[in-house]
Amino acid sequence: MCLSIPGKITEVYEDGSLIMGKVDFGGVLKEVCLDYVPEAQTGQYVLIHVGFAISVLDEDEAMARMDLLREIESFEEELNPDEIR
Amino acid sequence: MKYVDEYRDPAQVKSLLEEIAKIVSRPWTLMEICGGQTHAFLHHGLDDMLPGEIELVHGPGCPVCVTPLEQIDRALAIAARPEVIFTSYGDMLRVPGSTVDLFNVRAKGGDVRVVYSPLESLKIAQANPDKQVVFFAIGFETTAPANAMAVLQAQKQNIKNFSVVVSHVCVPPAMEAILSSKHNRVQAYLAAGHVCAVMGYHEYPPIAEKYKVPIVVTGFEPVDLLRGVLTAIKQLEAGKAEVENAYERAVTLEGNLPAQKVINTVLQPVDRKWRGIGMIPKSGWGLRPEFESFDAETRFSVGEIVTQESPLCIAGEILQGIQKPPQCSAFGKECTPSTPLGAPMVSAEGACSAYYRYHREAVFHER
Amino acid sequence: MKDEFDFEGYTCPVPIKPNDTVVLGHGSGGRLSHDLINRLFLPELGKAAPRALDDSAIVNINGQRLALTTDSHVVSPLFFPGGDIGRLAICGTVNDLAMVGAKPIALTCGFVIEEGLSFEILQRVVQSMRDSAAEAGVYIAAGDTKVVQKGGADKLFINTAGIGFVESTINISGANARVDDVIIISGTLGDHGIAVMSAREGLNFETDLKSDVAPLNHLIAAMIQAGEIHVLRDPTRGGLATTLNEIAIQSNLTVELQETALPVKPQVHAACEMLGFDPLYVANEGKLVAFVKAEDAEKILSVMHQTRYGEEAVIIGKVVQTKNPHVRLRTAIGGTRLIDMLPGEMLPRIC
């Protein structure tokens, strides 16, 4: 359920009582509601579902996990270099 | 796209698959709750790449699939009214009611419009003050904050010609219902990452403990999905049944508190019937009494609609993971995405539709 | 929650009767369009020859082979980034002729105009048709105008029909694919569909993407000189996925694509992720897919690269033999999935 994709906030503004903003999905700009992520700032990545940001992506967590995964990868390469590619 | 492309990296997929293969020692049955994850597994061809010991069964996490027939019939009756502009997410248009779908309603003159966001429905209501604008508010916890916000804004801005047909469902009660069934085969859950982005995962430890199943919060890209599988298999092999988060970048324990606050302001838990499964207590959300005036079903008094479901299709068993789509005798014959017999064939993320689109050849070979 | 949940007795929805009404999906170019053609048009009007499903018919008149086709154009909005209904109407028919290997000669055009349309808009459309026809090297030989009441049409519909010559040596058809054929696409997928959607009311997204609408007859003329071509198609409505399924059925063979080889612009990729679309199903108006003899593929490709509308041409897959004809994709991560026709109307989804 729930198609939700990450985009980068390029603009934050108020529209009536709602915090709105523009989000860049790799070359496509869309207006979204940022009311559920009031702490989010320009430059941060948010998950968007039906025009609403539901989560600010945690860059540190993402980087840490990626590093861990890369470690597994290079470890496996050392173990059996022939099998990889 | 950042946060998408790097999670589709073939080298990482390969090393995760090897890691899973290394630790799995016997057959395990995992259920991915969310239809979006079913779709992703099949879209990337990932299900076939998993070790043979691991069987994925596909859960009921498709709001389009589980919206009951009579609810759809009531929505269709409202959509057909001349004074109504009926707005809906695109997914809902193809879902058949007893005799027609929203496409047919539109073809016969109904004003049915697809919106990307419920706030667009509000704009349509403001632009058409002489019309009644109705929004079909379906979805799981992920979609509830958006739909609830539309109602809250309508109240704040005093938009009187806006109302909603609410058919919201919640994941944890369905997870529990599946585990408590005597036919249950699920040994571990991949929990729906985007539902958890909104709700957190503090509701899950009692379920994991009571039914002794690992529950792993899982994302939607190949690397995320495999991390979910790996985490679950590690627990199963070690005899553990804990709740773990494998979608750390998007999900926290407590979830999105501002979103939960608006949900609780506008909506309250109700018993809800799931299409293909049946009534599950406190498994949905309805409007709170303060927002009753925005309920399209009372505003347009469509009356009691009784529907007759057919015994032909086995959607109930599919949605609980007891049977797989190819095991249905109608699959790919009477039942295709253009002529769906059951809801799981309708939605892009329904298990039957996903199988039909991505795996038909394998099925034909089997036959 | 009770301890034992009882699922007994729950069943699933009633089968819905086949459509007795035409719905928008019947015009989407996908499976519903095929059903309509096979259920109604072919039995009543056509002798069901494989040619009937190609982009143009070829008729023999006194030993001269003439290609003949017609196409009606409806698009909202009339003007979109990179094009307009006028350019679409000319290119659509020119391309349909060119896809059977014909040299397009002349077109007719029929206008259905909703009263209230401004002369200024109509003039801009007609000027665009003039320019596109000049680019393609065709002339407009005849025309017709009908005006309908307000609400009887959406601003402006244009039908064009066209004829072209087909050399006696040419034999290009969706039924001609052969095992080991190499499959070439002339450029990026989905530019037209996403550009039009970005301009459409309701979806509201901004991008610098432009429609690819263009006449492909000069490109095809160059390709035919360069090597042996078995199949040519323009993957318009229904996208590449639907077109390849048509070819697989017509030729009774299987098409195998490489996901990593599919050219998709970042904006199209992003818009598709956002709306829940697959670029394989999004419309193109200035792209062709060619099935060519494997030995000639590199030569044809290098000729394409020297033309304006073939600069980004790439090889995306090949033809293989299997028990049942189908289209399949090797995914970027090494899996396989089946590619079906577009089932009906393409709609943004939340799931």
PDB file of N, CA and C in Angstrom, chain B residues 214-280:
ATOM      1  N   PRO B 214       8.538 -12.882  14.501  1.00  0.00           N
ATOM      2  CA  PRO B 214       9.338 -11.677  14.281  1.00  0.00           C
ATOM      3  C   PRO B 214       8.561 -10.691  13.399  1.00  0.00           C
ATOM      4  N   ILE B 215       8.660  -9.405  13.712  1.00  0.00           N
ATOM      5  CA  ILE B 215       8.040  -8.366  12.883  1.00  0.00           C
ATOM      6  C   ILE B 215       9.135  -7.360  12.530  1.00  0.00           C
ATOM      7  N   VAL B 216       9.406  -7.216  11.239  1.00  0.00           N
ATOM      8  CA  VAL B 216      10.491  -6.336  10.804  1.00  0.00           C
ATOM      9  C   VAL B 216       9.928  -5.202   9.949  1.00  0.00           C
ATOM     10  N   VAL B 217      10.096  -3.982  10.414  1.00  0.00           N
ATOM     11  CA  VAL B 217       9.657  -2.819   9.644  1.00  0.00           C
ATOM     12  C   VAL B 217      10.536  -2.724   8.393  1.00  0.00           C
ATOM     13  N   THR B 218       9.899  -2.718   7.225  1.00  0.00           N
ATOM     14  CA  THR B 218      10.632  -2.892   5.975  1.00  0.00           C
ATOM     15  C   THR B 218      10.260  -1.811   4.955  1.00  0.00           C
ATOM     16  N   GLY B 219      11.263  -1.365   4.199  1.00  0.00           N
ATOM     17  CA  GLY B 219      11.043  -0.375   3.148  1.00  0.00           C
ATOM     18  C   GLY B 219      10.651  -1.017   1.825  1.00  0.00           C
ATOM     19  N   PHE B 220      10.786  -0.275   0.741  1.00  0.00           N
ATOM     20  CA  PHE B 220      10.149  -0.665  -0.513  1.00  0.00           C
ATOM     21  C   PHE B 220      11.097  -0.893  -1.683  1.00  0.00           C
ATOM     22  N   GLU B 221      12.354  -0.519  -1.542  1.00  0.00           N
ATOM     23  CA  GLU B 221      13.299  -0.730  -2.649  1.00  0.00           C
ATOM     24  C   GLU B 221      13.961  -2.094  -2.456  1.00  0.00           C
ATOM     25  N   PRO B 222      14.547  -2.666  -3.530  1.00  0.00           N
ATOM     26  CA  PRO B 222      15.125  -4.006  -3.417  1.00  0.00           C
ATOM     27  C   PRO B 222      16.068  -4.183  -2.224  1.00  0.00           C
ATOM     28  N   VAL B 223      16.974  -3.227  -2.005  1.00  0.00           N
ATOM     29  CA  VAL B 223      17.904  -3.369  -0.885  1.00  0.00           C
ATOM     30  C   VAL B 223      17.142  -3.351   0.446  1.00  0.00           C
ATOM     31  N   ASP B 224      16.130  -2.480   0.552  1.00  0.00           N
ATOM     32  CA  ASP B 224      15.312  -2.414   1.771  1.00  0.00           C
ATOM     33  C   ASP B 224      14.565  -3.733   2.008  1.00  0.00           C
ATOM     34  N   LEU B 225      13.965  -4.247   0.930  1.00  0.00           N
ATOM     35  CA  LEU B 225      13.181  -5.480   1.055  1.00  0.00           C
ATOM     36  C   LEU B 225      14.071  -6.636   1.513  1.00  0.00           C
ATOM     37  N   LEU B 226      15.270  -6.717   0.928  1.00  0.00           N
ATOM     38  CA  LEU B 226      16.164  -7.813   1.289  1.00  0.00           C
ATOM     39  C   LEU B 226      16.688  -7.648   2.707  1.00  0.00           C
ATOM     40  N   ARG B 227      16.898  -6.411   3.140  1.00  0.00           N
ATOM     41  CA  ARG B 227      17.310  -6.202   4.522  1.00  0.00           C
ATOM     42  C   ARG B 227      16.202  -6.663   5.469  1.00  0.00           C
ATOM     43  N   GLY B 228      14.942  -6.410   5.082  1.00  0.00           N
ATOM     44  CA  GLY B 228      13.809  -6.887   5.878  1.00  0.00           C
ATOM     45  C   GLY B 228      13.805  -8.409   5.964  1.00  0.00           C
ATOM     46  N   VAL B 229      13.983  -9.059   4.800  1.00  0.00           N
ATOM     47  CA  VAL B 229      13.988 -10.516   4.766  1.00  0.00           C
ATOM     48  C   VAL B 229      15.142 -11.059   5.603  1.00  0.00           C
ATOM     49  N   LEU B 230      16.327 -10.480   5.412  1.00  0.00           N
ATOM     50  CA  LEU B 230      17.516 -10.947   6.144  1.00  0.00           C
ATOM     51  C   LEU B 230      17.308 -10.845   7.657  1.00  0.00           C
ATOM     52  N   THR B 231      16.787  -9.699   8.087  1.00  0.00           N
ATOM     53  CA  THR B 231      16.565  -9.491   9.522  1.00  0.00           C
ATOM     54  C   THR B 231      15.568 -10.517  10.071  1.00  0.00           C
ATOM     55  N   ALA B 232      14.504 -10.773   9.311  1.00  0.00           N
ATOM     56  CA  ALA B 232      13.487 -11.734   9.757  1.00  0.00           C
ATOM     57  C   ALA B 232      14.062 -13.145   9.813  1.00  0.00           C
ATOM     58  N   ILE B 233      14.824 -13.519   8.782  1.00  0.00           N
ATOM     59  CA  ILE B 233      15.387 -14.874   8.735  1.00  0.00           C
ATOM     60  C   ILE B 233      16.387 -15.080   9.878  1.00  0.00           C
ATOM     61  N   LYS B 234      17.190 -14.039  10.133  1.00  0.00           N
ATOM     62  CA  LYS B 234      18.134 -14.136  11.257  1.00  0.00           C
ATOM     63  C   LYS B 234      17.394 -14.454  12.549  1.00  0.00           C
ATOM     64  N   GLN B 235      16.303 -13.738  12.785  1.00  0.00           N
ATOM     65  CA  GLN B 235      15.517 -13.983  14.005  1.00  0.00           C
ATOM     66  C   GLN B 235      14.933 -15.391  14.020  1.00  0.00           C
ATOM     67  N   LEU B 236      14.337 -15.801  12.893  1.00  0.00           N
ATOM     68  CA  LEU B 236      13.709 -17.128  12.831  1.00  0.00           C
ATOM     69  C   LEU B 236      14.742 -18.220  13.102  1.00  0.00           C
ATOM     70  N   GLU B 237      15.897 -18.084  12.468  1.00  0.00           N
ATOM     71  CA  GLU B 237      16.939 -19.102  12.637  1.00  0.00           C
ATOM     72  C   GLU B 237      17.437 -19.145  14.088  1.00  0.00           C
ATOM     73  N   ALA B 238      17.377 -17.976  14.757  1.00  0.00           N
ATOM     74  CA  ALA B 238      17.853 -17.924  16.144  1.00  0.00           C
ATOM     75  C   ALA B 238      16.731 -18.191  17.146  1.00  0.00           C
ATOM     76  N   GLY B 239      15.517 -18.454  16.620  1.00  0.00           N
ATOM     77  CA  GLY B 239      14.396 -18.724  17.509  1.00  0.00           C
ATOM     78  C   GLY B 239      13.871 -17.492  18.229  1.00  0.00           C
ATOM     79  N   LYS B 240      14.132 -16.328  17.680  1.00  0.00           N
ATOM     80  CA  LYS B 240      13.660 -15.090  18.305  1.00  0.00           C
ATOM     81  C   LYS B 240      12.346 -14.619  17.682  1.00  0.00           C
ATOM     82  N   ALA B 241      11.615 -13.773  18.400  1.00  0.00           N
ATOM     83  CA  ALA B 241      10.395 -13.165  17.860  1.00  0.00           C
ATOM     84  C   ALA B 241      10.321 -11.737  18.377  1.00  0.00           C
ATOM     85  N   GLU B 242      11.086 -10.868  17.727  1.00  0.00           N
ATOM     86  CA  GLU B 242      11.173  -9.482  18.186  1.00  0.00           C
ATOM     87  C   GLU B 242      10.714  -8.518  17.106  1.00  0.00           C
ATOM     88  N   VAL B 243      10.552  -7.256  17.520  1.00  0.00           N
ATOM     89  CA  VAL B 243      10.228  -6.212  16.559  1.00  0.00           C
ATOM     90  C   VAL B 243      11.513  -5.460  16.240  1.00  0.00           C
ATOM     91  N   GLU B 244      11.845  -5.378  14.957  1.00  0.00           N
ATOM     92  CA  GLU B 244      13.049  -4.652  14.549  1.00  0.00           C
ATOM     93  C   GLU B 244      12.715  -3.683  13.427  1.00  0.00           C
ATOM     94  N   ASN B 245      13.493  -2.636  13.339  1.00  0.00           N
ATOM     95  CA  ASN B 245      13.283  -1.633  12.303  1.00  0.00           C
ATOM     96  C   ASN B 245      14.402  -1.717  11.274  1.00  0.00           C
ATOM     97  N   ALA B 246      14.047  -2.127  10.046  1.00  0.00           N
ATOM     98  CA  ALA B 246      15.046  -2.192   8.969  1.00  0.00           C
ATOM     99  C   ALA B 246      14.805  -1.083   7.951  1.00  0.00           C
ATOM    100  N   TYR B 247      14.077  -0.052   8.346  1.00  0.00           N
ATOM    101  CA  TYR B 247      13.802   1.087   7.463  1.00  0.00           C
ATOM    102  C   TYR B 247      14.078   2.356   8.260  1.00  0.00           C
ATOM    103  N   GLU B 248      15.300   2.378   8.835  1.00  0.00           N
ATOM    104  CA  GLU B 248      15.634   3.407   9.831  1.00  0.00           C
ATOM    105  C   GLU B 248      15.548   4.819   9.291  1.00  0.00           C
ATOM    106  N   ARG B 249      15.873   4.994   7.996  1.00  0.00           N
ATOM    107  CA  ARG B 249      15.946   6.375   7.508  1.00  0.00           C
ATOM    108  C   ARG B 249      14.571   7.049   7.470  1.00  0.00           C
ATOM    109  N   ALA B 250      13.488   6.246   7.459  1.00  0.00           N
ATOM    110  CA  ALA B 250      12.158   6.846   7.330  1.00  0.00           C
ATOM    111  C   ALA B 250      11.273   6.631   8.548  1.00  0.00           C
ATOM    112  N   VAL B 251      11.620   5.674   9.400  1.00  0.00           N
ATOM    113  CA  VAL B 251      10.694   5.262  10.452  1.00  0.00           C
ATOM    114  C   VAL B 251      11.325   5.405  11.836  1.00  0.00           C
ATOM    115  N   THR B 252      10.560   5.982  12.770  1.00  0.00           N
ATOM    116  CA  THR B 252      10.982   6.029  14.168  1.00  0.00           C
ATOM    117  C   THR B 252       9.974   5.257  15.015  1.00  0.00           C
ATOM    118  N   LEU B 253      10.369   4.924  16.236  1.00  0.00           N
ATOM    119  CA  LEU B 253       9.498   4.139  17.116  1.00  0.00           C
ATOM    120  C   LEU B 253       8.126   4.798  17.308  1.00  0.00           C
ATOM    121  N   GLU B 254       8.150   6.109  17.523  1.00  0.00           N
ATOM    122  CA  GLU B 254       6.871   6.777  17.829  1.00  0.00           C
ATOM    123  C   GLU B 254       6.117   7.256  16.592  1.00  0.00           C
ATOM    124  N   GLY B 255       6.780   7.278  15.408  1.00  0.00           N
ATOM    125  CA  GLY B 255       6.105   7.691  14.185  1.00  0.00           C
ATOM    126  C   GLY B 255       5.965   9.198  14.074  1.00  0.00           C
ATOM    127  N   ASN B 256       5.044   9.618  13.238  1.00  0.00           N
ATOM    128  CA  ASN B 256       4.837  11.045  12.986  1.00  0.00           C
ATOM    129  C   ASN B 256       3.746  11.587  13.911  1.00  0.00           C
ATOM    130  N   LEU B 257       4.164  12.274  14.981  1.00  0.00           N
ATOM    131  CA  LEU B 257       3.201  12.699  16.005  1.00  0.00           C
ATOM    132  C   LEU B 257       2.207  13.758  15.509  1.00  0.00           C
ATOM    133  N   PRO B 258       2.654  14.780  14.749  1.00  0.00           N
ATOM    134  CA  PRO B 258       1.650  15.736  14.247  1.00  0.00           C
ATOM    135  C   PRO B 258       0.576  15.056  13.389  1.00  0.00           C
ATOM    136  N   ALA B 259       0.994  14.072  12.602  1.00  0.00           N
ATOM    137  CA  ALA B 259       0.029  13.372  11.744  1.00  0.00           C
ATOM    138  C   ALA B 259      -0.954  12.569  12.595  1.00  0.00           C
ATOM    139  N   GLN B 260      -0.409  11.876  13.628  1.00  0.00           N
ATOM    140  CA  GLN B 260      -1.295  11.087  14.506  1.00  0.00           C
ATOM    141  C   GLN B 260      -2.303  11.991  15.209  1.00  0.00           C
ATOM    142  N   LYS B 261      -1.868  13.205  15.551  1.00  0.00           N
ATOM    143  CA  LYS B 261      -2.748  14.126  16.254  1.00  0.00           C
ATOM    144  C   LYS B 261      -3.946  14.505  15.387  1.00  0.00           C
ATOM    145  N   VAL B 262      -3.690  14.786  14.112  1.00  0.00           N
ATOM    146  CA  VAL B 262      -4.792  15.160  13.222  1.00  0.00           C
ATOM    147  C   VAL B 262      -5.708  13.953  12.967  1.00  0.00           C
ATOM    148  N   ILE B 263      -5.113  12.762  12.817  1.00  0.00           N
ATOM    149  CA  ILE B 263      -5.944  11.557  12.662  1.00  0.00           C
ATOM    150  C   ILE B 263      -6.896  11.451  13.856  1.00  0.00           C
ATOM    151  N   ASN B 264      -6.350  11.603  15.077  1.00  0.00           N
ATOM    152  CA  ASN B 264      -7.164  11.428  16.283  1.00  0.00           C
ATOM    153  C   ASN B 264      -8.177  12.557  16.477  1.00  0.00           C
ATOM    154  N   THR B 265      -7.907  13.716  15.906  1.00  0.00           N
ATOM    155  CA  THR B 265      -8.860  14.824  15.975  1.00  0.00           C
ATOM    156  C   THR B 265     -10.085  14.542  15.110  1.00  0.00           C
ATOM    157  N   VAL B 266      -9.854  13.957  13.948  1.00  0.00           N
ATOM    158  CA  VAL B 266     -10.925  13.816  12.947  1.00  0.00           C
ATOM    159  C   VAL B 266     -11.546  12.419  12.957  1.00  0.00           C
ATOM    160  N   LEU B 267     -10.733  11.399  13.226  1.00  0.00           N
ATOM    161  CA  LEU B 267     -11.194  10.014  13.068  1.00  0.00           C
ATOM    162  C   LEU B 267     -11.176   9.258  14.392  1.00  0.00           C
ATOM    163  N   GLN B 268     -11.987   8.200  14.476  1.00  0.00           N
ATOM    164  CA  GLN B 268     -11.995   7.334  15.654  1.00  0.00           C
ATOM    165  C   GLN B 268     -12.066   5.867  15.202  1.00  0.00           C
ATOM    166  N   PRO B 269     -11.553   4.955  16.030  1.00  0.00           N
ATOM    167  CA  PRO B 269     -11.573   3.533  15.638  1.00  0.00           C
ATOM    168  C   PRO B 269     -13.000   3.002  15.517  1.00  0.00           C
ATOM    169  N   VAL B 270     -13.224   2.208  14.479  1.00  0.00           N
ATOM    170  CA  VAL B 270     -14.531   1.562  14.276  1.00  0.00           C
ATOM    171  C   VAL B 270     -14.297   0.121  13.806  1.00  0.00           C
ATOM    172  N   ASP B 271     -15.328  -0.722  13.970  1.00  0.00           N
ATOM    173  CA  ASP B 271     -15.264  -2.062  13.380  1.00  0.00           C
ATOM    174  C   ASP B 271     -15.350  -1.891  11.866  1.00  0.00           C
ATOM    175  N   ARG B 272     -14.606  -2.683  11.142  1.00  0.00           N
ATOM    176  CA  ARG B 272     -14.616  -2.496   9.689  1.00  0.00           C
ATOM    177  C   ARG B 272     -14.623  -3.849   9.007  1.00  0.00           C
ATOM    178  N   LYS B 273     -15.437  -3.953   7.971  1.00  0.00           N
ATOM    179  CA  LYS B 273     -15.445  -5.173   7.177  1.00  0.00           C
ATOM    180  C   LYS B 273     -14.378  -5.057   6.095  1.00  0.00           C
ATOM    181  N   TRP B 274     -13.595  -6.102   5.930  1.00  0.00           N
ATOM    182  CA  TRP B 274     -12.562  -6.131   4.884  1.00  0.00           C
ATOM    183  C   TRP B 274     -13.062  -7.015   3.754  1.00  0.00           C
ATOM    184  N   ARG B 275     -13.025  -6.492   2.551  1.00  0.00           N
ATOM    185  CA  ARG B 275     -13.470  -7.287   1.407  1.00  0.00           C
ATOM    186  C   ARG B 275     -12.592  -8.534   1.301  1.00  0.00           C
ATOM    187  N   GLY B 276     -13.244  -9.674   1.178  1.00  0.00           N
ATOM    188  CA  GLY B 276     -12.493 -10.912   1.036  1.00  0.00           C
ATOM    189  C   GLY B 276     -12.062 -11.519   2.353  1.00  0.00           C
ATOM    190  N   ILE B 277     -12.182 -10.776   3.461  1.00  0.00           N
ATOM    191  CA  ILE B 277     -11.771 -11.328   4.754  1.00  0.00           C
ATOM    192  C   ILE B 277     -12.948 -11.353   5.724  1.00  0.00           C
ATOM    193  N   GLY B 278     -13.597 -10.215   5.867  1.00  0.00           N
ATOM    194  CA  GLY B 278     -14.744 -10.169   6.770  1.00  0.00           C
ATOM    195  C   GLY B 278     -14.579  -9.082   7.803  1.00  0.00           C
ATOM    196  N   MET B 279     -15.482  -9.077   8.788  1.00  0.00           N
ATOM    197  CA  MET B 279     -15.471  -8.048   9.828  1.00  0.00           C
ATOM    198  C   MET B 279     -14.287  -8.273  10.774  1.00  0.00           C
ATOM    199  N   ILE B 280     -13.510  -7.228  10.974  1.00  0.00           N
ATOM    200  CA  ILE B 280     -12.436  -7.292  11.969  1.00  0.00           C
ATOM    201  C   ILE B 280     -12.690  -6.155  12.963  1.00  0.00           C
TER     202      ILE B 280
END
